[in-house]
Amino acid sequence: MNLMQLEKFQHIAIQCHDNPDADALASGFALYSYLKEKGKQIRFLYSGRFQIQKSNLVLMKEELEIPIEYVETPEGFPVPELLIMVDCQYGTGNVTKFPGKRIAVIDHHQREMPVVNREKNEATEEEAAGGEMAIVEESCVDIRSNYGSCSTIVWQLLSEAGFEVNESPLLATALYYGLYMDTGQLGDVYYPVDKDMRDALLVDKAIMNRLKNSNISREELEIAGEALIRNHYKEDLHFSIVKVRPCDPNILGIISDFVLQTDVVDTCVIYSPMGDGYKLSFRSCDKEIRASDMAAFFTKGIGSGGGHKDKAGGFISGRLYKEQYKELELEQFFYEKMKEYMNSYQVIYAKEYQIRTDDMMRYKKKKLPLGYVILTDVYPVGTPIIVRTLEGDLEIQVQEDIYLMIGIQGEVYPIEKEKFLKSYEVTRCPYDLKTEYIPSVRNQIKGTSEKVVKYAKSCVPTGETIIFARPLSAQVKIFTAWDNTNYMSGKAGDYIAVRCDDLNDIYVIEKNIFSKTYEEYV
């Protein structure tokens, strides 16, 4: 979706889910601000049994001047030409159904929206008022469940439309707070666009401090205490499971941070009912277990999850869970899943590992054009930078003898200049990269960011890089010879590889990348 699709309508209403949270308020406010500037007749509303009461949300409305209105019932609501759902989906259980001739959806949750009529070109006033005949066109549905917040989606849409969010400190602060609250105080930020927004927004620090310190009510403090008292510790796994009654998602992150400080706890999951499912918070202080991997493993097929190696979050759809696991109690589900996860992989420390090559074949790298970046072309020597990719952030310092390599799927990794010049022939042709997210290089001192494609040139392998490789039959975690603190993860079907001239240089090559970049060596 792009915002120009919405601009052809004059009478527009923006609706967020009942009992809205900070992310719903922020994303709706941002969209409202954009359309208001375009001269549209616009309303921003919510409904449900209760009006906004939480202290932080009341403060957010007042301090950031968010023009949201409470509409108790759809009866008598004037039918807009366009009804835009933000941070929710039309027709789902936590949304009061309001009329609209056409419906647009911007959301970051798993798709739950029921199929509605898309055959008509336009609903009549009477049909739209009933809600049943409103039209939802796929071109106006933008659901990105890999994003940490709906605020991030709206920020990206605004950026693509040339709308400068930072010209309004109140709007920038609202979007930041929306992400902050929906990702456990930014502890569960893992998608690169979420990080880009977090780094780009110029917030009002005074207001943000007041909002941060209004997050927990006395009731929520009691909820956290009650949950901690009733925690379940699984001694065989050094794993804690904590159930929390319905509360603000931010509380889960606070509880999980506290639980992990227990001397015998290496990993934990905190969960709470939310809407039509369960919100999850994961923590790990075991270097062989990333919280993000736990989150992805626990939610596969029934929700979504991800994050950092230490902190992660997720969501389980109640409907999908019931379909697959029937009446199994969630606590038992988490315990069984953790046992399954810990038995699902092999850990390899490359420096000490004696790899067998008799069951591996020899391959050589195809002479395909790859990309490279000379870091000193981007920032001065000594500059601390963050290389941001879809796979995560890499923190390094700009040095004259360190380049960046860019693979065919946008993967980025550092390489020593000497090794690069021996292995590749450089060209002066720009490197064209088309991928879901274009990697960037961020200056940690100045806060500026540059897309790598701006500086990327093409290169092709010289000579022949020969490796031993074989497909994996199960998951492995490899601590490479050059990094003993972070593992490379490979799943079944990916390839474990080792250089023929260095049997301790063991690493993983993703299946699709391997087939595109290597061929059998004869």
XYZ file of C-alpha atoms in Angstrom:
522
model
C 0.000 0.000 0.000
C 1.017 3.632 -0.442
C -0.699 6.654 1.040
C -1.646 8.088 -2.346
C -4.263 5.330 -2.567
C -6.031 6.895 0.406
C -5.873 10.476 -0.827
C -8.625 10.077 -3.446
C -11.215 9.980 -0.649
C -12.439 13.162 1.031
C -14.509 11.934 3.994
C -12.325 9.582 6.025
C -12.519 7.965 9.457
C -9.603 6.278 11.216
C -10.495 3.621 13.775
C -8.298 1.719 16.210
C -9.232 -1.312 18.266
C -11.404 -1.149 21.382
C -9.462 -0.339 24.559
C -6.642 1.183 22.478
C -3.006 1.022 23.508
C -0.120 3.414 22.841
C 0.691 1.899 19.440
C -2.904 2.269 18.248
C -3.036 5.890 19.398
C 0.311 6.724 17.807
C -0.267 5.078 14.435
C -3.766 6.573 14.127
C -2.492 10.012 15.152
C 0.278 9.882 12.540
C -2.130 8.915 9.772
C -4.595 11.567 10.944
C -1.861 14.229 10.804
C -0.908 13.289 7.256
C -4.475 13.250 5.895
C -5.375 16.450 7.759
C -2.477 18.183 6.020
C -3.898 16.941 2.699
C -7.139 18.804 3.431
C -9.287 15.744 4.166
C -12.347 15.730 6.412
C -11.046 13.305 8.984
C -12.093 11.733 12.295
C -10.040 9.515 14.592
C -12.106 7.260 16.850
C -12.360 4.196 19.029
C -15.211 2.401 20.734
C -15.838 -0.469 23.134
C -17.156 -0.836 26.662
C -14.626 1.476 28.291
C -13.045 4.798 27.558
C -9.279 5.278 27.932
C -8.412 5.208 31.641
C -4.775 4.040 31.963
C -2.666 6.836 33.359
C 0.039 6.642 30.667
C -2.512 6.716 27.837
C -4.436 9.632 29.368
C -1.110 11.447 29.680
C -0.173 10.485 26.116
C -3.430 11.932 24.741
C -3.027 15.170 26.653
C 0.710 15.791 26.249
C 0.877 14.822 22.574
C -2.461 16.457 21.675
C -3.925 13.353 20.059
C -7.416 14.180 18.694
C -9.021 10.774 19.253
C -12.697 10.613 20.171
C -14.739 7.934 21.917
C -17.836 6.844 19.979
C -20.001 4.590 22.112
C -22.008 2.965 19.319
C -21.993 2.795 15.503
C -25.671 3.782 15.443
C -26.043 7.124 13.741
C -22.366 7.295 12.810
C -22.088 9.079 9.442
C -20.801 6.684 6.800
C -17.346 7.783 5.586
C -16.129 7.194 2.065
C -13.158 5.395 3.613
C -12.745 3.738 7.005
C -9.096 3.035 7.874
C -8.344 0.414 10.529
C -5.025 0.959 12.310
C -3.370 -1.611 14.602
C -6.369 -3.886 14.059
C -8.379 -5.659 11.372
C -11.931 -5.216 10.178
C -14.477 -7.607 11.659
C -12.271 -9.153 14.358
C -13.300 -9.679 17.963
C -11.593 -6.671 19.556
C -13.009 -4.126 17.114
C -16.493 -2.590 17.138
C -17.771 -2.710 13.568
C -18.368 0.794 12.222
C -19.729 1.570 8.746
C -17.599 2.523 5.785
C -18.133 2.409 2.036
C -14.614 1.139 1.685
C -12.207 -0.270 4.214
C -8.413 0.011 4.438
C -6.314 -1.930 6.950
C -2.856 -1.139 8.360
C -1.747 -3.642 10.996
C 1.219 -5.619 12.330
C -0.594 -8.598 13.850
C -1.169 -12.000 12.268
C -3.905 -11.857 9.668
C -7.234 -12.757 11.291
C -9.566 -10.640 9.179
C -12.514 -12.582 7.752
C -13.128 -12.564 4.016
C -15.597 -9.868 2.975
C -17.186 -8.863 -0.294
C -14.630 -7.641 -2.819
C -16.710 -8.090 -5.951
C -18.681 -4.847 -5.888
C -17.056 -1.629 -6.934
C -18.897 0.389 -4.324
C -21.247 -0.196 -1.411
C -24.437 1.820 -1.206
C -25.066 4.097 1.764
C -27.560 1.600 3.207
C -25.280 -1.394 2.710
C -22.264 0.349 4.196
C -24.288 1.501 7.206
C -25.029 -2.136 7.981
C -21.332 -2.923 7.893
C -21.799 -6.215 6.050
C -21.300 -4.912 2.517
C -18.324 -2.647 3.095
C -15.579 -3.457 0.627
C -12.073 -4.422 1.649
C -9.710 -4.389 -1.313
C -6.452 -6.318 -1.091
C -4.635 -3.289 -2.497
C -5.687 -1.376 0.623
C -4.696 -4.084 3.103
C -1.201 -3.622 4.535
C -0.499 -6.272 7.192
C 3.157 -6.744 8.148
C 3.322 -9.187 11.044
C 7.129 -9.059 11.136
C 7.073 -5.415 12.269
C 7.251 -4.666 15.985
C 4.568 -1.989 15.885
C 1.911 -0.513 13.649
C 3.595 2.831 14.313
C 6.598 1.598 12.322
C 4.457 0.699 9.299
C 2.792 4.127 9.303
C 6.189 5.847 9.774
C 7.558 4.010 6.756
C 4.490 4.891 4.665
C 4.863 8.536 5.700
C 8.577 8.508 4.871
C 7.901 7.030 1.443
C 5.300 9.772 0.855
C 7.839 12.478 1.718
C 6.120 13.501 4.965
C 8.703 14.724 7.471
C 7.640 13.355 10.836
C 10.416 15.097 12.775
C 8.961 18.501 11.928
C 6.410 17.705 14.654
C 8.164 16.661 17.905
C 4.809 15.582 19.352
C 4.141 13.239 16.429
C 7.696 11.856 16.508
C 7.359 11.241 20.248
C 4.014 9.488 19.764
C 5.431 7.067 17.176
C 8.478 6.370 19.343
C 6.285 5.674 22.364
C 4.032 3.408 20.291
C 7.048 1.259 19.374
C 8.443 1.534 22.910
C 5.283 0.135 24.479
C 4.590 -2.584 21.907
C 8.117 -3.999 22.143
C 8.598 -4.205 25.903
C 10.439 -0.883 26.299
C 12.289 -1.571 23.028
C 13.620 -4.848 24.403
C 11.866 -6.816 21.648
C 12.883 -4.620 18.691
C 14.368 -6.906 16.069
C 13.053 -6.000 12.598
C 15.447 -3.528 10.919
C 12.747 -0.987 9.992
C 11.720 -0.806 13.674
C 15.342 -0.015 14.497
C 15.496 2.557 11.705
C 12.467 4.410 13.079
C 13.770 4.194 16.646
C 17.059 5.766 15.550
C 15.549 8.382 13.227
C 12.864 9.962 15.424
C 13.630 13.192 17.296
C 11.561 12.877 20.437
C 10.626 15.346 23.140
C 12.741 13.843 25.921
C 10.865 15.579 28.720
C 7.509 14.183 27.590
C 9.034 10.786 26.914
C 10.435 10.632 30.447
C 7.017 11.423 31.888
C 5.420 8.725 29.746
C 8.066 6.153 30.693
C 7.477 6.818 34.360
C 3.711 6.487 34.087
C 3.734 2.969 32.619
C 2.774 0.988 35.709
C -0.231 1.546 37.889
C -0.489 0.226 41.429
C -2.815 -2.474 40.121
C -0.195 -3.564 37.565
C 2.444 -3.605 40.281
C 0.228 -6.043 42.173
C -0.257 -8.092 38.966
C 3.523 -8.401 38.565
C 3.986 -9.396 42.205
C 1.233 -12.008 42.010
C 2.747 -13.495 38.837
C 6.242 -13.694 40.337
C 4.984 -15.494 43.430
C 3.307 -18.125 41.230
C 6.222 -18.682 38.833
C 6.990 -22.244 37.729
C 10.653 -23.266 37.606
C 11.737 -26.305 35.560
C 14.950 -27.403 37.248
C 15.959 -29.882 34.542
C 16.030 -27.066 31.962
C 16.942 -24.067 34.164
C 13.774 -22.604 32.655
C 10.998 -20.510 34.234
C 7.415 -20.145 33.061
C 5.290 -17.308 34.418
C 1.626 -16.670 33.713
C 0.377 -13.106 34.074
C -3.262 -12.136 34.118
C -4.387 -9.685 31.385
C -2.312 -6.520 31.527
C -0.369 -4.038 29.449
C 2.259 -5.928 27.345
C 4.964 -3.698 28.795
C 4.548 -5.447 32.160
C 5.664 -8.755 30.640
C 9.076 -7.361 29.754
C 9.530 -5.957 33.255
C 8.643 -9.321 34.808
C 10.867 -11.334 32.443
C 13.866 -9.067 33.109
C 13.377 -9.612 36.833
C 12.938 -13.397 36.539
C 16.171 -13.766 34.570
C 18.106 -12.249 37.443
C 17.382 -15.397 39.486
C 20.640 -17.316 39.950
C 19.357 -20.677 38.646
C 17.300 -19.330 35.724
C 18.978 -19.306 32.285
C 15.867 -18.849 30.157
C 12.251 -17.890 30.729
C 8.944 -17.224 29.026
C 6.306 -14.888 30.431
C 2.821 -15.030 28.934
C -0.505 -13.277 29.273
C -3.912 -13.462 27.562
C -4.365 -10.617 25.087
C -7.290 -10.140 22.741
C -7.751 -13.360 20.814
C -4.444 -14.919 21.851
C -1.426 -14.678 24.123
C 1.394 -12.158 24.303
C 4.805 -13.665 25.100
C 8.102 -12.336 26.444
C 11.320 -14.390 26.297
C 14.667 -13.897 27.983
C 17.968 -15.806 27.856
C 21.402 -15.418 29.444
C 22.702 -18.682 27.941
C 24.957 -17.923 24.957
C 23.902 -21.211 23.321
C 20.214 -20.214 23.375
C 19.060 -17.017 21.712
C 15.788 -15.606 22.995
C 14.888 -14.789 19.382
C 15.315 -18.440 18.369
C 13.127 -19.554 21.272
C 10.428 -17.078 20.258
C 10.451 -18.258 16.634
C 10.450 -21.943 17.659
C 7.612 -21.625 20.186
C 5.334 -19.640 17.858
C 5.995 -21.407 14.547
C 2.700 -22.161 12.822
C 0.573 -20.598 15.560
C 1.769 -16.998 15.692
C 4.917 -14.941 15.291
C 8.004 -14.152 17.332
C 11.516 -12.780 17.237
C 13.891 -10.335 18.841
C 17.456 -10.168 20.125
C 19.704 -12.874 21.493
C 18.908 -11.764 25.069
C 15.342 -10.468 24.720
C 12.484 -11.407 22.420
C 8.725 -11.276 22.160
C 5.947 -13.092 20.412
C 2.245 -13.700 20.011
C 0.248 -16.925 19.832
C -3.128 -16.925 18.098
C -5.737 -18.491 20.371
C -7.589 -19.955 17.392
C -4.494 -21.518 15.814
C -3.273 -22.850 19.157
C -6.587 -24.558 19.848
C -6.672 -26.068 16.366
C -3.236 -27.661 16.807
C -2.965 -28.357 20.525
C -6.620 -28.809 21.567
C -6.921 -28.597 25.367
C -3.204 -28.769 26.237
C -2.442 -26.300 29.028
C -0.100 -23.528 27.972
C 2.334 -24.146 30.796
C 2.739 -27.763 29.714
C 3.028 -26.637 26.094
C 5.922 -24.287 26.962
C 7.693 -26.970 28.984
C 7.409 -29.570 26.211
C 8.431 -27.029 23.581
C 11.519 -26.067 25.562
C 12.578 -29.707 25.888
C 11.965 -30.217 22.166
C 13.957 -27.088 21.340
C 16.952 -28.051 23.478
C 17.094 -31.484 21.839
C 16.761 -30.084 18.326
C 20.287 -28.816 17.690
C 23.998 -29.613 17.946
C 26.483 -27.018 19.211
C 29.857 -26.793 17.472
C 32.818 -24.725 18.658
C 34.904 -24.463 15.489
C 38.268 -23.878 17.186
C 38.132 -27.205 19.019
C 35.917 -29.226 16.673
C 37.480 -32.025 14.630
C 35.303 -32.031 11.545
C 35.093 -35.141 9.359
C 35.348 -34.453 5.649
C 35.079 -38.038 4.345
C 31.295 -37.673 3.981
C 31.527 -34.183 2.437
C 31.822 -33.175 -1.205
C 34.112 -30.524 -2.610
C 32.603 -27.349 -4.076
C 33.943 -24.168 -5.612
C 32.454 -20.717 -5.642
C 30.726 -19.667 -8.844
C 32.057 -16.551 -10.518
C 28.948 -14.510 -9.766
C 29.100 -10.765 -9.206
C 28.925 -9.828 -5.540
C 29.013 -6.474 -3.819
C 31.650 -4.874 -1.656
C 31.951 -1.624 0.258
C 35.153 0.123 1.293
C 34.135 1.409 4.711
C 36.491 4.393 4.589
C 34.429 5.656 1.621
C 31.471 5.909 4.005
C 32.935 7.118 7.314
C 36.407 8.090 8.625
C 38.772 5.547 10.150
C 37.922 4.854 13.781
C 34.218 5.594 13.463
C 32.109 3.095 15.449
C 29.318 1.889 13.171
C 26.321 -0.397 13.158
C 25.823 -2.447 10.000
C 22.074 -3.068 9.897
C 20.751 -6.031 7.910
C 17.664 -8.205 7.847
C 19.562 -10.785 9.901
C 20.465 -8.294 12.631
C 22.938 -5.578 13.627
C 26.716 -5.898 13.463
C 28.798 -3.428 15.507
C 32.309 -2.786 14.206
C 34.776 0.072 13.816
C 35.795 1.539 10.472
C 39.322 0.418 9.608
C 41.364 0.744 6.449
C 41.866 -3.017 6.252
C 38.183 -4.009 6.711
C 35.692 -4.129 3.829
C 32.086 -5.231 3.724
C 30.919 -8.025 1.430
C 27.321 -8.092 0.168
C 25.830 -11.395 -0.895
C 23.188 -12.065 -3.507
C 20.368 -12.028 -0.949
C 21.545 -8.943 0.903
C 23.588 -10.740 3.552
C 26.462 -8.571 4.766
C 29.672 -9.583 6.502
C 33.118 -8.009 7.105
C 36.217 -9.246 5.313
C 39.879 -8.315 5.701
C 41.203 -6.212 2.837
C 44.120 -8.583 2.202
C 41.821 -11.589 2.002
C 39.400 -9.683 -0.231
C 42.078 -8.638 -2.732
C 43.361 -12.204 -2.943
C 39.910 -13.677 -3.473
C 38.076 -11.133 -5.660
C 38.599 -9.038 -8.756
C 37.130 -5.572 -8.289
C 35.173 -3.570 -10.840
C 33.928 0.000 -10.848
C 30.373 -1.011 -11.691
C 27.704 -0.218 -9.075
C 26.226 -3.239 -7.350
C 22.485 -3.564 -7.852
C 20.793 -5.130 -4.832
C 17.121 -6.042 -4.651
C 16.038 -7.441 -1.336
C 13.317 -7.078 1.305
C 15.473 -4.669 3.305
C 18.442 -2.704 1.972
C 21.294 -2.927 4.523
C 22.578 0.328 5.992
C 25.632 1.612 7.860
C 24.939 3.861 10.865
C 27.448 6.241 12.436
C 27.094 5.666 16.196
C 28.599 9.061 17.063
C 26.587 11.351 14.786
C 23.541 9.142 14.335
C 23.638 9.454 10.535
C 22.836 6.470 8.348
C 23.816 5.497 4.802
C 22.427 2.737 2.603
C 25.229 0.395 1.520
C 24.051 0.381 -2.111
C 25.123 4.019 -2.383
C 28.758 2.916 -1.948
C 28.621 -0.669 -3.195
C 30.670 -1.803 -6.187
C 30.720 -5.157 -7.940
C 33.387 -7.810 -7.702
C 33.832 -11.375 -8.906
C 35.768 -14.235 -7.325
C 39.279 -14.849 -8.659
C 40.898 -18.242 -8.717
C 39.013 -20.998 -6.955
C 37.832 -21.039 -3.359
C 37.445 -24.728 -2.548
C 35.365 -25.935 0.362
C 34.072 -29.182 1.793
C 30.322 -29.114 2.350
C 27.307 -31.285 3.002
C 23.644 -30.613 3.732
C 22.567 -30.628 7.353
C 20.076 -33.208 8.546
C 19.315 -31.277 11.750
C 19.862 -27.843 13.250
C 23.360 -26.772 14.305
C 24.729 -23.772 16.137
C 28.291 -22.971 15.141
C 30.564 -20.702 17.163
C 33.066 -19.817 14.457
C 36.816 -19.572 14.908
C 36.592 -15.759 14.789
C 33.578 -15.315 17.114
C 33.246 -17.378 20.275
C 30.267 -15.434 21.641
C 27.658 -15.543 18.857
C 26.591 -18.612 16.907
C 25.662 -19.110 13.269
C 22.468 -21.111 13.077
C 21.811 -23.650 10.348
C 18.666 -25.683 9.856
C 18.066 -28.968 8.084
C 18.740 -28.490 4.364
C 21.311 -25.730 4.879
C 24.976 -26.606 4.370
C 27.789 -26.975 6.859
C 31.007 -25.930 5.144
C 34.728 -25.747 5.877
C 37.576 -24.324 3.816
C 39.864 -27.012 2.419
C 42.933 -25.039 3.505
C 41.673 -24.393 7.062
C 39.664 -27.145 8.774
C 38.789 -24.852 11.677
C 37.107 -22.309 9.402
C 33.681 -23.940 9.795
C 30.485 -22.070 8.977
C 26.916 -22.413 7.672
C 25.635 -21.504 4.206
C 21.893 -21.061 3.788
C 20.377 -23.563 1.350
C 19.188 -21.103 -1.293
C 22.410 -19.105 -1.162
C 24.496 -22.276 -1.493
C 22.712 -23.437 -4.644
C 23.179 -20.018 -6.239
C 26.805 -19.424 -5.300
C 28.548 -22.826 -5.286
C 29.018 -25.630 -7.781
C 30.613 -29.049 -7.572
C 34.408 -29.072 -7.869
C 35.652 -31.653 -10.327
